[in-house]
PDB file of C-alpha atoms in Angstrom:
ATOM      1  CA  GLU A 198      77.815  99.780 110.821  1.00  0.00           C
ATOM      2  CA  THR A 199      80.963 101.181 111.539  1.00  0.00           C
ATOM      3  CA  GLY A 200      83.980 101.781 109.738  1.00  0.00           C
ATOM      4  CA  VAL A 201      84.104 101.253 106.148  1.00  0.00           C
ATOM      5  CA  THR A 202      81.995  98.693 103.959  1.00  0.00           C
ATOM      6  CA  GLN A 203      81.552  98.299 100.119  1.00  0.00           C
ATOM      7  CA  THR A 204      78.704  96.704  98.747  1.00  0.00           C
ATOM      8  CA  PRO A 205      78.557  93.786  96.914  1.00  0.00           C
ATOM      9  CA  ARG A 206      81.883  91.348  98.562  1.00  0.00           C
ATOM     10  CA  HIS A 207      81.754  89.359  94.849  1.00  0.00           C
ATOM     11  CA  LEU A 208      80.676  90.495  91.803  1.00  0.00           C
ATOM     12  CA  VAL A 209      81.084  88.410  88.265  1.00  0.00           C
ATOM     13  CA  MET A 210      80.103  90.219  85.612  1.00  0.00           C
ATOM     14  CA  GLY A 211      80.532  89.883  81.264  1.00  0.00           C
ATOM     15  CA  MET A 212      82.176  93.091  79.063  1.00  0.00           C
ATOM     16  CA  THR A 213      79.151  93.963  78.353  1.00  0.00           C
ATOM     17  CA  ASN A 214      77.169  94.770  81.556  1.00  0.00           C
ATOM     18  CA  LYS A 215      77.535  97.371  84.315  1.00  0.00           C
ATOM     19  CA  LYS A 216      77.949  97.328  87.147  1.00  0.00           C
ATOM     20  CA  SER A 217      78.404  99.452  89.938  1.00  0.00           C
ATOM     21  CA  LEU A 218      80.019  99.846  92.857  1.00  0.00           C
ATOM     22  CA  LYS A 219      79.690 100.909  95.866  1.00  0.00           C
ATOM     23  CA  CYS A 220      81.192 101.833  99.171  1.00  0.00           C
ATOM     24  CA  GLU A 221      79.953 103.692 102.372  1.00  0.00           C
ATOM     25  CA  GLN A 222      82.172 105.234 105.355  1.00  0.00           C
ATOM     26  CA  HIS A 223      80.770 105.971 108.844  1.00  0.00           C
ATOM     27  CA  LEU A 224      84.192 107.951 109.696  1.00  0.00           C
ATOM     28  CA  GLY A 225      83.258 111.445 109.447  1.00  0.00           C
ATOM     29  CA  HIS A 226      85.869 111.172 107.043  1.00  0.00           C
ATOM     30  CA  ASN A 227      86.514 114.110 103.739  1.00  0.00           C
ATOM     31  CA  ALA A 228      88.585 111.789 101.910  1.00  0.00           C
ATOM     32  CA  MET A 229      87.650 108.744 100.027  1.00  0.00           C
ATOM     33  CA  TYR A 230      90.027 106.855  97.843  1.00  0.00           C
ATOM     34  CA  TRP A 231      89.420 104.595  95.386  1.00  0.00           C
ATOM     35  CA  TYR A 232      92.435 101.411  94.454  1.00  0.00           C
ATOM     36  CA  LYS A 233      93.172  98.722  92.284  1.00  0.00           C
ATOM     37  CA  GLN A 234      94.277  94.454  93.633  1.00  0.00           C
ATOM     38  CA  SER A 235      95.439  93.139  90.664  1.00  0.00           C
ATOM     39  CA  ALA A 236      96.958  89.343  91.745  1.00  0.00           C
ATOM     40  CA  LYS A 237     100.852  89.666  92.600  1.00  0.00           C
ATOM     41  CA  LYS A 238     100.621  93.168  91.631  1.00  0.00           C
ATOM     42  CA  PRO A 239     100.835  95.480  94.515  1.00  0.00           C
ATOM     43  CA  LEU A 240      97.737  97.908  94.820  1.00  0.00           C
ATOM     44  CA  GLU A 241      97.581 101.038  92.668  1.00  0.00           C
ATOM     45  CA  LEU A 242      95.542 103.899  93.721  1.00  0.00           C
ATOM     46  CA  MET A 243      92.862 105.034  91.414  1.00  0.00           C
ATOM     47  CA  PHE A 244      91.173 107.823  92.374  1.00  0.00           C
ATOM     48  CA  VAL A 245      91.213 110.226  94.952  1.00  0.00           C
ATOM     49  CA  TYR A 246      87.685 112.965  96.496  1.00  0.00           C
ATOM     50  CA  ASN A 247      87.789 115.475  98.499  1.00  0.00           C
ATOM     51  CA  PHE A 248      84.830 116.868 100.063  1.00  0.00           C
ATOM     52  CA  LYS A 249      83.200 115.490  96.615  1.00  0.00           C
ATOM     53  CA  GLU A 250      85.696 116.892  94.298  1.00  0.00           C
ATOM     54  CA  GLN A 251      87.792 114.391  92.193  1.00  0.00           C
ATOM     55  CA  THR A 252      91.324 115.413  92.791  1.00  0.00           C
ATOM     56  CA  GLU A 253      93.080 113.014  91.346  1.00  0.00           C
ATOM     57  CA  ASN A 254      92.237 110.195  88.784  1.00  0.00           C
ATOM     58  CA  ASN A 255      95.655 108.690  87.968  1.00  0.00           C
ATOM     59  CA  SER A 256      95.404 107.413  84.095  1.00  0.00           C
ATOM     60  CA  VAL A 257      92.408 105.399  85.056  1.00  0.00           C
ATOM     61  CA  PRO A 258      90.965 103.996  81.963  1.00  0.00           C
ATOM     62  CA  SER A 259      87.202 105.509  81.001  1.00  0.00           C
ATOM     63  CA  ARG A 260      85.138 102.195  81.589  1.00  0.00           C
ATOM     64  CA  PHE A 261      85.699 102.918  84.884  1.00  0.00           C
ATOM     65  CA  SER A 262      83.644 105.881  85.938  1.00  0.00           C
ATOM     66  CA  PRO A 263      83.511 107.249  89.966  1.00  0.00           C
ATOM     67  CA  GLU A 264      80.820 109.001  92.000  1.00  0.00           C
ATOM     68  CA  CYS A 265      81.311 110.999  95.172  1.00  0.00           C
ATOM     69  CA  PRO A 266      77.584 112.443  95.689  1.00  0.00           C
ATOM     70  CA  ASN A 267      78.471 113.074  99.247  1.00  0.00           C
ATOM     71  CA  SER A 268      81.277 112.640 101.860  1.00  0.00           C
ATOM     72  CA  SER A 269      79.860 109.648 103.467  1.00  0.00           C
ATOM     73  CA  HIS A 270      79.461 107.347  99.338  1.00  0.00           C
ATOM     74  CA  LEU A 271      81.409 106.745  96.459  1.00  0.00           C
ATOM     75  CA  PHE A 272      80.573 104.450  93.451  1.00  0.00           C
ATOM     76  CA  LEU A 273      82.680 103.411  90.889  1.00  0.00           C
ATOM     77  CA  HIS A 274      80.381 102.392  87.733  1.00  0.00           C
ATOM     78  CA  LEU A 275      82.047 100.203  85.412  1.00  0.00           C
ATOM     79  CA  HIS A 276      80.901  99.511  81.918  1.00  0.00           C
ATOM     80  CA  THR A 277      82.599  97.125  78.865  1.00  0.00           C
ATOM     81  CA  LEU A 278      85.684  95.565  81.357  1.00  0.00           C
ATOM     82  CA  GLN A 279      88.451  93.507  80.095  1.00  0.00           C
ATOM     83  CA  PRO A 280      89.470  90.062  82.002  1.00  0.00           C
ATOM     84  CA  GLU A 281      92.584  91.227  82.976  1.00  0.00           C
ATOM     85  CA  ASP A 282      90.841  94.392  84.991  1.00  0.00           C
ATOM     86  CA  SER A 283      89.174  91.332  87.362  1.00  0.00           C
ATOM     87  CA  ALA A 284      90.308  92.592  90.780  1.00  0.00           C
ATOM     88  CA  LEU A 285      90.041  93.130  93.902  1.00  0.00           C
ATOM     89  CA  TYR A 286      88.681  97.399  94.386  1.00  0.00           C
ATOM     90  CA  LEU A 287      89.334  98.674  97.380  1.00  0.00           C
ATOM     91  CA  CYS A 288      87.562 101.988  98.958  1.00  0.00           C
ATOM     92  CA  ALA A 289      89.187 103.961 101.563  1.00  0.00           C
ATOM     93  CA  SER A 290      88.302 106.928 103.549  1.00  0.00           C
ATOM     94  CA  SER A 291      91.029 109.918 105.849  1.00  0.00           C
ATOM     95  CA  GLN A 292      90.511 112.829 107.461  1.00  0.00           C
ATOM     96  CA  PRO A 293      91.642 114.853 104.150  1.00  0.00           C
ATOM     97  CA  SER A 294      94.913 116.231 105.517  1.00  0.00           C
ATOM     98  CA  LEU A 295      98.064 115.500 105.006  1.00  0.00           C
ATOM     99  CA  TYR A 296      99.691 112.013 106.151  1.00  0.00           C
ATOM    100  CA  ASN A 297      96.383 111.103 108.125  1.00  0.00           C
ATOM    101  CA  GLU A 298      95.950 107.899 107.844  1.00  0.00           C
ATOM    102  CA  GLN A 299      93.750 105.463 105.562  1.00  0.00           C
ATOM    103  CA  PHE A 300      91.223 103.225 106.887  1.00  0.00           C
ATOM    104  CA  PHE A 301      90.290 100.230 103.934  1.00  0.00           C
ATOM    105  CA  GLY A 302      87.089  98.278 103.008  1.00  0.00           C
ATOM    106  CA  PRO A 303      87.243  94.928 102.664  1.00  0.00           C
ATOM    107  CA  GLY A 304      87.126  95.316  98.805  1.00  0.00           C
ATOM    108  CA  THR A 305      84.727  93.726  96.002  1.00  0.00           C
ATOM    109  CA  ARG A 306      85.951  91.232  94.731  1.00  0.00           C
ATOM    110  CA  LEU A 307      85.676  91.230  90.307  1.00  0.00           C
ATOM    111  CA  THR A 308      85.578  89.328  88.338  1.00  0.00           C
ATOM    112  CA  VAL A 309      85.208  90.196  84.091  1.00  0.00           C
ATOM    113  CA  LEU A 310      84.118  87.509  82.323  1.00  0.00           C
TER     114      LEU A 310
ATOM    115  CA  ASP B 277     107.662 103.184  92.324  1.00  0.00           C
ATOM    116  CA  ALA B 278     107.699 102.785  96.079  1.00  0.00           C
ATOM    117  CA  LYS B 279     110.311 104.046  98.186  1.00  0.00           C
ATOM    118  CA  THR B 280     111.044 101.574 100.360  1.00  0.00           C
ATOM    119  CA  THR B 281     112.715  97.904 100.251  1.00  0.00           C
ATOM    120  CA  GLN B 282     111.937  94.416 101.906  1.00  0.00           C
ATOM    121  CA  PRO B 283     112.129  91.014 102.007  1.00  0.00           C
ATOM    122  CA  THR B 284     109.877  89.048 100.088  1.00  0.00           C
ATOM    123  CA  SER B 285     108.779  87.171 103.076  1.00  0.00           C
ATOM    124  CA  MET B 286     110.124  86.024 106.639  1.00  0.00           C
ATOM    125  CA  ASP B 287     108.711  83.508 108.986  1.00  0.00           C
ATOM    126  CA  CYS B 288     108.257  83.787 113.027  1.00  0.00           C
ATOM    127  CA  ALA B 289     107.549  81.875 115.898  1.00  0.00           C
ATOM    128  CA  GLU B 290     104.076  82.480 117.749  1.00  0.00           C
ATOM    129  CA  GLY B 291     104.701  84.165 120.822  1.00  0.00           C
ATOM    130  CA  ARG B 292     108.179  85.473 120.154  1.00  0.00           C
ATOM    131  CA  ALA B 293     108.907  89.445 118.529  1.00  0.00           C
ATOM    132  CA  ALA B 294     108.732  89.585 114.932  1.00  0.00           C
ATOM    133  CA  ASN B 295     110.777  91.875 113.730  1.00  0.00           C
ATOM    134  CA  LEU B 296     109.887  93.055 109.962  1.00  0.00           C
ATOM    135  CA  PRO B 297     113.191  95.519 108.271  1.00  0.00           C
ATOM    136  CA  CYS B 298     112.070  98.091 105.729  1.00  0.00           C
ATOM    137  CA  ASN B 299     115.034 100.772 103.844  1.00  0.00           C
ATOM    138  CA  HIS B 300     114.647 103.988 102.646  1.00  0.00           C
ATOM    139  CA  SER B 301     117.673 105.161 102.442  1.00  0.00           C
ATOM    140  CA  THR B 302     116.200 107.823  99.464  1.00  0.00           C
ATOM    141  CA  ILE B 303     113.572 109.158 102.212  1.00  0.00           C
ATOM    142  CA  SER B 304     113.343 113.223 102.287  1.00  0.00           C
ATOM    143  CA  GLY B 305     113.173 114.975 105.710  1.00  0.00           C
ATOM    144  CA  ASN B 306     109.540 115.769 105.458  1.00  0.00           C
ATOM    145  CA  GLU B 307     108.267 112.076 104.707  1.00  0.00           C
ATOM    146  CA  TYR B 308     106.851 109.884 107.456  1.00  0.00           C
ATOM    147  CA  VAL B 309     107.195 106.259 106.973  1.00  0.00           C
ATOM    148  CA  TYR B 310     103.490 104.296 107.733  1.00  0.00           C
ATOM    149  CA  TRP B 311     103.042 100.422 108.240  1.00  0.00           C
ATOM    150  CA  TYR B 312     100.106  98.637 106.910  1.00  0.00           C
ATOM    151  CA  ARG B 313      98.936  95.445 106.627  1.00  0.00           C
ATOM    152  CA  GLN B 314      96.668  93.001 105.042  1.00  0.00           C
ATOM    153  CA  ILE B 315      96.052  89.925 105.816  1.00  0.00           C
ATOM    154  CA  HIS B 316      94.502  87.516 103.978  1.00  0.00           C
ATOM    155  CA  SER B 317      91.624  88.774 101.426  1.00  0.00           C
ATOM    156  CA  GLN B 318      90.643  91.350 103.662  1.00  0.00           C
ATOM    157  CA  GLY B 319      91.646  95.443 103.043  1.00  0.00           C
ATOM    158  CA  PRO B 320      94.576  96.655 104.201  1.00  0.00           C
ATOM    159  CA  GLN B 321      94.866  97.913 107.954  1.00  0.00           C
ATOM    160  CA  TYR B 322      96.965 100.967 109.020  1.00  0.00           C
ATOM    161  CA  ILE B 323      99.159  99.952 111.901  1.00  0.00           C
ATOM    162  CA  ILE B 324     101.238 103.243 112.990  1.00  0.00           C
ATOM    163  CA  HIS B 325     103.592 105.648 111.617  1.00  0.00           C
ATOM    164  CA  GLY B 326     105.978 107.846 112.399  1.00  0.00           C
ATOM    165  CA  LEU B 327     109.188 110.624 111.356  1.00  0.00           C
ATOM    166  CA  LYS B 328     112.113 110.875 113.187  1.00  0.00           C
ATOM    167  CA  ASN B 329     111.297 109.945 117.056  1.00  0.00           C
ATOM    168  CA  ASN B 330     110.635 105.979 117.612  1.00  0.00           C
ATOM    169  CA  GLU B 331     106.320 104.905 118.342  1.00  0.00           C
ATOM    170  CA  THR B 332     104.910 102.436 119.190  1.00  0.00           C
ATOM    171  CA  ASN B 333     100.725 101.466 120.871  1.00  0.00           C
ATOM    172  CA  GLU B 334      98.756  98.449 121.209  1.00  0.00           C
ATOM    173  CA  MET B 335      99.593  96.932 117.892  1.00  0.00           C
ATOM    174  CA  ALA B 336     103.461  97.841 117.487  1.00  0.00           C
ATOM    175  CA  SER B 337     106.482  99.611 117.993  1.00  0.00           C
ATOM    176  CA  LEU B 338     108.200 101.661 115.102  1.00  0.00           C
ATOM    177  CA  ILE B 339     112.140 102.080 115.043  1.00  0.00           C
ATOM    178  CA  ILE B 340     113.640 104.612 112.982  1.00  0.00           C
ATOM    179  CA  THR B 341     117.826 104.801 112.167  1.00  0.00           C
ATOM    180  CA  GLU B 342     118.908 108.352 113.466  1.00  0.00           C
ATOM    181  CA  ASP B 343     119.571 108.608 109.987  1.00  0.00           C
ATOM    182  CA  ARG B 344     116.165 107.805 109.338  1.00  0.00           C
ATOM    183  CA  LYS B 345     117.074 105.567 105.887  1.00  0.00           C
ATOM    184  CA  SER B 346     115.790 102.303 108.107  1.00  0.00           C
ATOM    185  CA  SER B 347     113.396 100.804 109.870  1.00  0.00           C
ATOM    186  CA  THR B 348     111.861  98.137 111.892  1.00  0.00           C
ATOM    187  CA  LEU B 349     108.284  97.190 112.466  1.00  0.00           C
ATOM    188  CA  ILE B 350     107.724  95.106 115.681  1.00  0.00           C
ATOM    189  CA  LEU B 351     105.206  92.649 116.716  1.00  0.00           C
ATOM    190  CA  PRO B 352     106.004  92.124 120.490  1.00  0.00           C
ATOM    191  CA  HIS B 353     104.282  88.840 120.805  1.00  0.00           C
ATOM    192  CA  ALA B 354     103.299  87.539 117.348  1.00  0.00           C
ATOM    193  CA  THR B 355      99.923  85.455 116.692  1.00  0.00           C
ATOM    194  CA  LEU B 356      99.057  83.072 114.417  1.00  0.00           C
ATOM    195  CA  ARG B 357      96.382  86.426 113.737  1.00  0.00           C
ATOM    196  CA  ASP B 358      99.062  88.453 112.571  1.00  0.00           C
ATOM    197  CA  THR B 359      99.675  86.405 109.487  1.00  0.00           C
ATOM    198  CA  ALA B 360     100.155  88.886 106.810  1.00  0.00           C
ATOM    199  CA  VAL B 361     101.951  90.542 104.220  1.00  0.00           C
ATOM    200  CA  TYR B 362     103.595  93.907 105.996  1.00  0.00           C
ATOM    201  CA  TYR B 363     104.080  97.086 104.077  1.00  0.00           C
ATOM    202  CA  CYS B 364     106.501  99.486 104.644  1.00  0.00           C
ATOM    203  CA  ILE B 365     105.351 102.770 102.887  1.00  0.00           C
ATOM    204  CA  VAL B 366     107.044 106.022 102.438  1.00  0.00           C
ATOM    205  CA  ARG B 367     104.241 108.732 102.437  1.00  0.00           C
ATOM    206  CA  PRO B 368     105.395 110.955  99.341  1.00  0.00           C
ATOM    207  CA  SER B 369     104.738 114.823  99.819  1.00  0.00           C
ATOM    208  CA  ARG B 370     102.686 116.168  97.046  1.00  0.00           C
ATOM    209  CA  GLY B 371      99.682 116.682  96.681  1.00  0.00           C
ATOM    210  CA  SER B 372      96.828 117.638  99.053  1.00  0.00           C
ATOM    211  CA  GLN B 373      96.657 113.783 100.514  1.00  0.00           C
ATOM    212  CA  GLY B 374     100.096 112.431 100.580  1.00  0.00           C
ATOM    213  CA  ASN B 375      99.330 109.684  98.726  1.00  0.00           C
ATOM    214  CA  LEU B 376      99.981 105.939  99.590  1.00  0.00           C
ATOM    215  CA  ILE B 377     102.174 103.681  97.102  1.00  0.00           C
ATOM    216  CA  PHE B 378     102.450 100.368  98.624  1.00  0.00           C
ATOM    217  CA  GLY B 379     105.358  98.053  96.919  1.00  0.00           C
ATOM    218  CA  LYS B 380     104.850  93.839  97.791  1.00  0.00           C
ATOM    219  CA  GLY B 381     105.537  94.129 100.663  1.00  0.00           C
ATOM    220  CA  THR B 382     106.682  91.213 103.417  1.00  0.00           C
ATOM    221  CA  LYS B 383     104.883  88.038 103.854  1.00  0.00           C
ATOM    222  CA  LEU B 384     105.161  87.182 108.124  1.00  0.00           C
ATOM    223  CA  SER B 385     103.540  83.557 108.524  1.00  0.00           C
ATOM    224  CA  VAL B 386     103.792  83.072 112.352  1.00  0.00           C
ATOM    225  CA  LYS B 387     104.439  79.616 112.851  1.00  0.00           C
ATOM    226  CA  PRO B 388     102.459  77.552 116.313  1.00  0.00           C
TER     227      PRO B 388
END
């Protein structure tokens, strides 16, 4: 595997379910990111991790809970989501210094019923 | 909010150069201009970035005006696979990551 991978690629869940999105990067990077892309809206940054430490939470509701156990893996734990949380969730990674380009995964298409 | 202005959409004939403009009139001296693109149902892909000099790589060229208030991304020989939304981003200087703030981008359609 190369680059940034995300699983699952598609997920349908009910509002009472608990699920997790997984991201893995094989680029040796130390910064990882979660973005949300809703229909017809720009990408929105959700969380930033730098050397496994969360350095940014962009006012994300607590029903989204990130976890970064090591520099290669990033999770987004989901619980009691709302239908408006349906979106494409994208993971990215980069070297943790200013102005380095970010490499994105293919995303998880989430549908909340 | 994004600090750039781009046309909503553009068309380009296959094999011709695609010139995508971007206005960033409030750019500050230490901010870079980045270009990403997003092909339908995929994650964004880095293309190129620059500060004030023109830049070229295997994907594209970036022309930045002398006053740095605007730039143009050039795809020299557009193919059908270049159909995508192209994002021009001014990299903010706040924080340790210089976070990317995406706008709505330009939807480029390359036609045969």
